[in-house]
Tab-separated table of C-alpha atoms in Angstrom:
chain	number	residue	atom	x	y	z
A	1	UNK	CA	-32.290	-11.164	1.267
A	2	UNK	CA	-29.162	-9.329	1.384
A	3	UNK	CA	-28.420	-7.332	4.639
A	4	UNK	CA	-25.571	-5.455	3.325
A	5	UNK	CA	-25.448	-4.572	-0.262
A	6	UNK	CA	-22.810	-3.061	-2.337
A	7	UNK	CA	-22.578	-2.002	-6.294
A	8	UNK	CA	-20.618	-2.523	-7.990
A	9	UNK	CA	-18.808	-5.824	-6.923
A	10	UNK	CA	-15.772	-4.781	-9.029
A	11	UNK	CA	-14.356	-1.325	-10.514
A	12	UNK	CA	-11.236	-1.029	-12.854
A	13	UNK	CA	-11.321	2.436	-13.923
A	14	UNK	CA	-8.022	4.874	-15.349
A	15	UNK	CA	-6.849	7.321	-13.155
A	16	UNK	CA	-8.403	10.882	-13.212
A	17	UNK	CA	-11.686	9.960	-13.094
A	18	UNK	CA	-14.344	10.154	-10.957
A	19	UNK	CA	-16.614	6.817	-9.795
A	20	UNK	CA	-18.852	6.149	-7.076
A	21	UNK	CA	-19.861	3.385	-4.816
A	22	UNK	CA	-23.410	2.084	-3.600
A	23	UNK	CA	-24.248	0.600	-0.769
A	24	UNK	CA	-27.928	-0.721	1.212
A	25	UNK	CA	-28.570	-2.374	4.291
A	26	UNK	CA	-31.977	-3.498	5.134
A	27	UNK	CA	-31.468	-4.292	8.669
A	28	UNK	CA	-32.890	-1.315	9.909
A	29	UNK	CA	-29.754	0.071	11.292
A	30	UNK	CA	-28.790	3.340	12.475
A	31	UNK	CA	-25.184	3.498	11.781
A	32	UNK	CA	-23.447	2.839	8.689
A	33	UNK	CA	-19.703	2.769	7.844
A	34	UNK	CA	-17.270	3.021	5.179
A	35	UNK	CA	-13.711	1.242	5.518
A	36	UNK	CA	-10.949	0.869	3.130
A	37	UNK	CA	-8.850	-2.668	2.806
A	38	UNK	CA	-5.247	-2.408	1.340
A	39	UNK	CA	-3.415	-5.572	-0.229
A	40	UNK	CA	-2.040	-5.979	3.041
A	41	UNK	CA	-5.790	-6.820	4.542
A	42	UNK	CA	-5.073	-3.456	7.254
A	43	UNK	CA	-9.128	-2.462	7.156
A	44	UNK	CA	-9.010	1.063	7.835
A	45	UNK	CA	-12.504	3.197	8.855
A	46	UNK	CA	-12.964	6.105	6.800
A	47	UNK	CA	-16.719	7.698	7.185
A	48	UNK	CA	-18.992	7.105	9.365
A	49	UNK	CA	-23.394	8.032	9.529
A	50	UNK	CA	-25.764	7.577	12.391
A	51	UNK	CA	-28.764	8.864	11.175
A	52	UNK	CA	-27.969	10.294	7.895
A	53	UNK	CA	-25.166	12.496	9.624
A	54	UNK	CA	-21.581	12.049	9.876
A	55	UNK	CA	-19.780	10.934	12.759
A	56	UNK	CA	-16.444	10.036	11.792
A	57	UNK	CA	-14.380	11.488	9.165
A	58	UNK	CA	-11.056	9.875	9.513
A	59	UNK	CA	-8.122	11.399	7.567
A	60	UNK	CA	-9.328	10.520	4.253
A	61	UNK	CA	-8.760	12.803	0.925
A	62	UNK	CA	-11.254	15.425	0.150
A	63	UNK	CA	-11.360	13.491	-3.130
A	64	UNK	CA	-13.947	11.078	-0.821
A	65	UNK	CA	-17.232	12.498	-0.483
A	66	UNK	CA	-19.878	9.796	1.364
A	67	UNK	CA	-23.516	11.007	1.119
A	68	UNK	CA	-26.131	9.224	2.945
A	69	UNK	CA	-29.699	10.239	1.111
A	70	UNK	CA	-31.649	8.390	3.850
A	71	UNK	CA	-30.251	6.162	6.885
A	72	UNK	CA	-30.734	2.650	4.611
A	73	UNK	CA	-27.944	4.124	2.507
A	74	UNK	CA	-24.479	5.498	2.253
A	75	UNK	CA	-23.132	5.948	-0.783
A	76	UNK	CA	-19.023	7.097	-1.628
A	77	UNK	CA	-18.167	9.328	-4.415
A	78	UNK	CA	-14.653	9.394	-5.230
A	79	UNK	CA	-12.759	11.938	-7.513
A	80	UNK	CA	-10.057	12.287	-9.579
A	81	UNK	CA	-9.119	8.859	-9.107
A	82	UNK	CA	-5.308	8.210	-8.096
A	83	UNK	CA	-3.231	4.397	-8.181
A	84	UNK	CA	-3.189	4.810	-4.554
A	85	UNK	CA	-6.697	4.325	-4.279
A	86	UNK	CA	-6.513	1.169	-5.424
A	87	UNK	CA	-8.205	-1.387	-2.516
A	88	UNK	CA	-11.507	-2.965	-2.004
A	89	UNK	CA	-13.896	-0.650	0.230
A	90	UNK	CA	-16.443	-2.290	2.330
A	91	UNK	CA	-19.856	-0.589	3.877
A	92	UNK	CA	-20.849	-1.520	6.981
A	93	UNK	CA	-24.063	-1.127	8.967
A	94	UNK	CA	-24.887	-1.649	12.913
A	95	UNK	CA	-27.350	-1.092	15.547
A	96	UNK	CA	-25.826	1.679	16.998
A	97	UNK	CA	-22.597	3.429	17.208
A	98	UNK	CA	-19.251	1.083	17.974
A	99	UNK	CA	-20.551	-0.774	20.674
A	100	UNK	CA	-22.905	-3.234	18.451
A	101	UNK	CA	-22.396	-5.992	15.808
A	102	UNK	CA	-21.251	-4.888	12.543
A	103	UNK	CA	-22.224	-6.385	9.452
A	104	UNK	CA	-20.222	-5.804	6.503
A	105	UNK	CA	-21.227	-5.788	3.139
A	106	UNK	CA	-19.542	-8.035	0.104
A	107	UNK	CA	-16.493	-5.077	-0.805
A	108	UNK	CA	-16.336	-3.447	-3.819
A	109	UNK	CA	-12.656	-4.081	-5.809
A	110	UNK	CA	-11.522	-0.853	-6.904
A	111	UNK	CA	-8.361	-1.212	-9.262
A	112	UNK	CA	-6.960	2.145	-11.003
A	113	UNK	CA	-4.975	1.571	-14.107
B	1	UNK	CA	-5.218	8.319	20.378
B	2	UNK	CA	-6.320	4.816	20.686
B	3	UNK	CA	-4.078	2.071	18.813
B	4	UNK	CA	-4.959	-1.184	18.593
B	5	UNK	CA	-1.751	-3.447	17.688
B	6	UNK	CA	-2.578	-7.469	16.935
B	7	UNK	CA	-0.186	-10.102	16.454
B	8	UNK	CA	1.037	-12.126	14.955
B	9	UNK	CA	0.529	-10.671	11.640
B	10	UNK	CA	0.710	-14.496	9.916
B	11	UNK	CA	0.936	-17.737	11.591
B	12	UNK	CA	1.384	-21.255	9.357
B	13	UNK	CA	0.063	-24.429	11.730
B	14	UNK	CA	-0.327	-27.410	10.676
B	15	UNK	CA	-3.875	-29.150	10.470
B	16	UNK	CA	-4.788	-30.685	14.663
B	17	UNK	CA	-2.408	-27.809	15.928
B	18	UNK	CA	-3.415	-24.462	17.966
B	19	UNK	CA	-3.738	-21.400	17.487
B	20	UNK	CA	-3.489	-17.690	18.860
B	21	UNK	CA	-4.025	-14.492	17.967
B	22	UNK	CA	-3.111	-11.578	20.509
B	23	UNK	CA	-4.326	-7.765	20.630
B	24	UNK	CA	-3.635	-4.990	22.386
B	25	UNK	CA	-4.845	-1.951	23.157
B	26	UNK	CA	-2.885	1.473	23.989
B	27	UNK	CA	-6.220	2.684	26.359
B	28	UNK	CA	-8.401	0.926	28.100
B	29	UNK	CA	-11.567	-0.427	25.984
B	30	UNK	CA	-15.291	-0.545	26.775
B	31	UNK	CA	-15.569	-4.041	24.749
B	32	UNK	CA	-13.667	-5.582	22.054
B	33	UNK	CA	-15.074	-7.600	19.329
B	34	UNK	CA	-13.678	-10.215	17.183
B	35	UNK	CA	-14.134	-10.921	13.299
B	36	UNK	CA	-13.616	-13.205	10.909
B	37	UNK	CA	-12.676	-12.360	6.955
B	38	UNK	CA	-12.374	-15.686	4.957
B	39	UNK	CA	-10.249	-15.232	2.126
B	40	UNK	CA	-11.909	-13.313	-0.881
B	41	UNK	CA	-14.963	-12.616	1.743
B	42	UNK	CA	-16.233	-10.010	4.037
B	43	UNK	CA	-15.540	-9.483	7.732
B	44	UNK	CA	-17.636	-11.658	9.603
B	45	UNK	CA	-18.686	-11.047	13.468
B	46	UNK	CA	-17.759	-13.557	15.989
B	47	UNK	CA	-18.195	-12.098	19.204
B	48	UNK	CA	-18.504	-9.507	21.856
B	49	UNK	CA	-16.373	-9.246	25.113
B	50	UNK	CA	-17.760	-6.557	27.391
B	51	UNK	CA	-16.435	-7.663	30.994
B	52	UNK	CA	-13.227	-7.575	32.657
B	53	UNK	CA	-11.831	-10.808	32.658
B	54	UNK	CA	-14.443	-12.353	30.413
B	55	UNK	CA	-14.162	-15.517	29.052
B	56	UNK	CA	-16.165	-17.014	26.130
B	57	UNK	CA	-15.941	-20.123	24.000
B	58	UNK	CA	-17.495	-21.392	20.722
B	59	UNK	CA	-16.971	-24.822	19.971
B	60	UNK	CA	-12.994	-24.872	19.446
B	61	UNK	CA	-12.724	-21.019	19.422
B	62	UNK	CA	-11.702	-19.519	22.937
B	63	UNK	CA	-12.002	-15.792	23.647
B	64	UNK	CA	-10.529	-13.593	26.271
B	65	UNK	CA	-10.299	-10.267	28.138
B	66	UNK	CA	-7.864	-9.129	29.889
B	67	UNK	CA	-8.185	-7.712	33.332
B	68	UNK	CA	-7.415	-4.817	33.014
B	69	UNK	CA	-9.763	-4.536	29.500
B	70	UNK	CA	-6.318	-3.612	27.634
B	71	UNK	CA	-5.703	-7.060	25.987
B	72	UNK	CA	-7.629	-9.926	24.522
B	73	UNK	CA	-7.069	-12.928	23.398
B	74	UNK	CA	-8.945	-15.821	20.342
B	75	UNK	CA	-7.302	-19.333	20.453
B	76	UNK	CA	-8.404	-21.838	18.305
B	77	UNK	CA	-7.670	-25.685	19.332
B	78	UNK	CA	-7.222	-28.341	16.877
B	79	UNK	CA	-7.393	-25.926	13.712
B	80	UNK	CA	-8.903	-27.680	10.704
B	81	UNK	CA	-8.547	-26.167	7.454
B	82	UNK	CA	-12.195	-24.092	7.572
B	83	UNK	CA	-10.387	-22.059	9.865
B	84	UNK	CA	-7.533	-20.243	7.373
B	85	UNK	CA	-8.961	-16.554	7.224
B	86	UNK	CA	-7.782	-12.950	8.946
B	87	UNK	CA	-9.145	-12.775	12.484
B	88	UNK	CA	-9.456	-8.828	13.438
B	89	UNK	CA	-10.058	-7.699	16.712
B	90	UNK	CA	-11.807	-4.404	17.159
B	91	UNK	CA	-11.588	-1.940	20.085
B	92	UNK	CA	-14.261	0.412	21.361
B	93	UNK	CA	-13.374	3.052	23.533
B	94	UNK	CA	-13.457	6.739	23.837
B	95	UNK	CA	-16.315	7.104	21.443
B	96	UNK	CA	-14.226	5.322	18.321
B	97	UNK	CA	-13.535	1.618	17.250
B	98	UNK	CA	-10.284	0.456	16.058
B	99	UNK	CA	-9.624	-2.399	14.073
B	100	UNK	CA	-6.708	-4.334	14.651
B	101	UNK	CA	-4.414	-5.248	11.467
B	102	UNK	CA	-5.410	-8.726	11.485
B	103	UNK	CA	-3.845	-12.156	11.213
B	104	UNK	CA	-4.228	-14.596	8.463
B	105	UNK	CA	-4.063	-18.127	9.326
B	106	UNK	CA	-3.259	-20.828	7.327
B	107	UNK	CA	-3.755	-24.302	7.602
B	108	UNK	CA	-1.658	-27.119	5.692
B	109	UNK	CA	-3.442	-30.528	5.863
């Protein structure tokens, strides 16, 4: 079984539209994260959930929108798609907030033509 | 706010020789965990340091905290070519973790 699952693995979409990004963890975690990973492997935090409620809202475009239907989840919706956004985003999960293990999911390749 | 800085931000060894990877920390941390991301893969946990001064090993890997809970520390003896990957560090402090930029070893056999 898959602690951390994402969907989909890869995402090559034109710019302007709109896409979003799955992810599960059945570990029974709290907290759940999204980061972002440029080409030059800097893995930045954008969101993060404890409980279904946001903690952390780094300074990410309004164009991001994570919802988190129920703590096992945390989905990211993106809009309006620029080349910018080009990266591969990973979800996260962990015990509790910061101080605990993360486990990272398998990334999701976004490319923007 | 809190910055985490790592470095170097590449190092080529040769297989049998060591490695380091250095990070610090602009304020002082509550712990500082380590990861590694094998290329094409996921961030992978290594480790926790919590104390000041702490000192842990696995197998070849060696990790440290600094005294003052500012700076740590992974060395790797003897790399062999399963180690090539990014090694992050990641700081906790002041209700936030930071990860650090990374280094990406390679090894040449």
């Amino acid at each position: 079984d898959t602690a951390v699952s994402q969907t989909p693995k890869y995402l090559v979409t034109q710019m302007g539209n709109d896409k979003s990004i799955k992810c599960e963890q059945n570990l029974g975690h709290d907290t759940m994260y999204w980061y972002k990973q440029d080409s030059k492997k800097f893995l930045k935090i954008m969101f993060s959930y404890n409980n279904k409620e946001l903690i952390i809202n780094e300074t990410v475009p309004n164009r991001f929108s994570p919802k988190s239907p129920d703590k096992a989840h945390l989905n990211l919706h993106i809009n309006s798609l620029e080349l910018g956004d080009s990266a591969v985003y990973f979800c996260a999960s962990s015990q509790g907030l910061w101080f605990d293990e993360q486990f990272f999911g398998p990334g999701t390749r976004l490319t923007v033509l | 706010g809190q910055q985490v800085m790592q470095i170097p931000q590449y190092q080529h060894v040769q297989e049998g020789e060591d490695f380091t990877t250095y990070c610090n920390s602009s304020t002082t941390l509550s712990n500082i965990q380590w990861y590694k991301q094998r290329p094409g893969g996921h961030p992978v946990f290594l480790i926790q340091l919590v104390k000041s001064g702490e000192v842990k090993k696995q197998k070849r890997l060696t990790f440290q905290f600094g005294e003052a809970k500012k700076n740590s520390s992974l060395h790797i003896t003897a790399t062999q070519t399963t180690d090539v990957g990014t090694y992050f560090c990641a700081g906790s402090g002041a209700g936030k973790s930071t990860f650090g930029d990374g280094t990406t070893l390679t090894v040449k056999p």
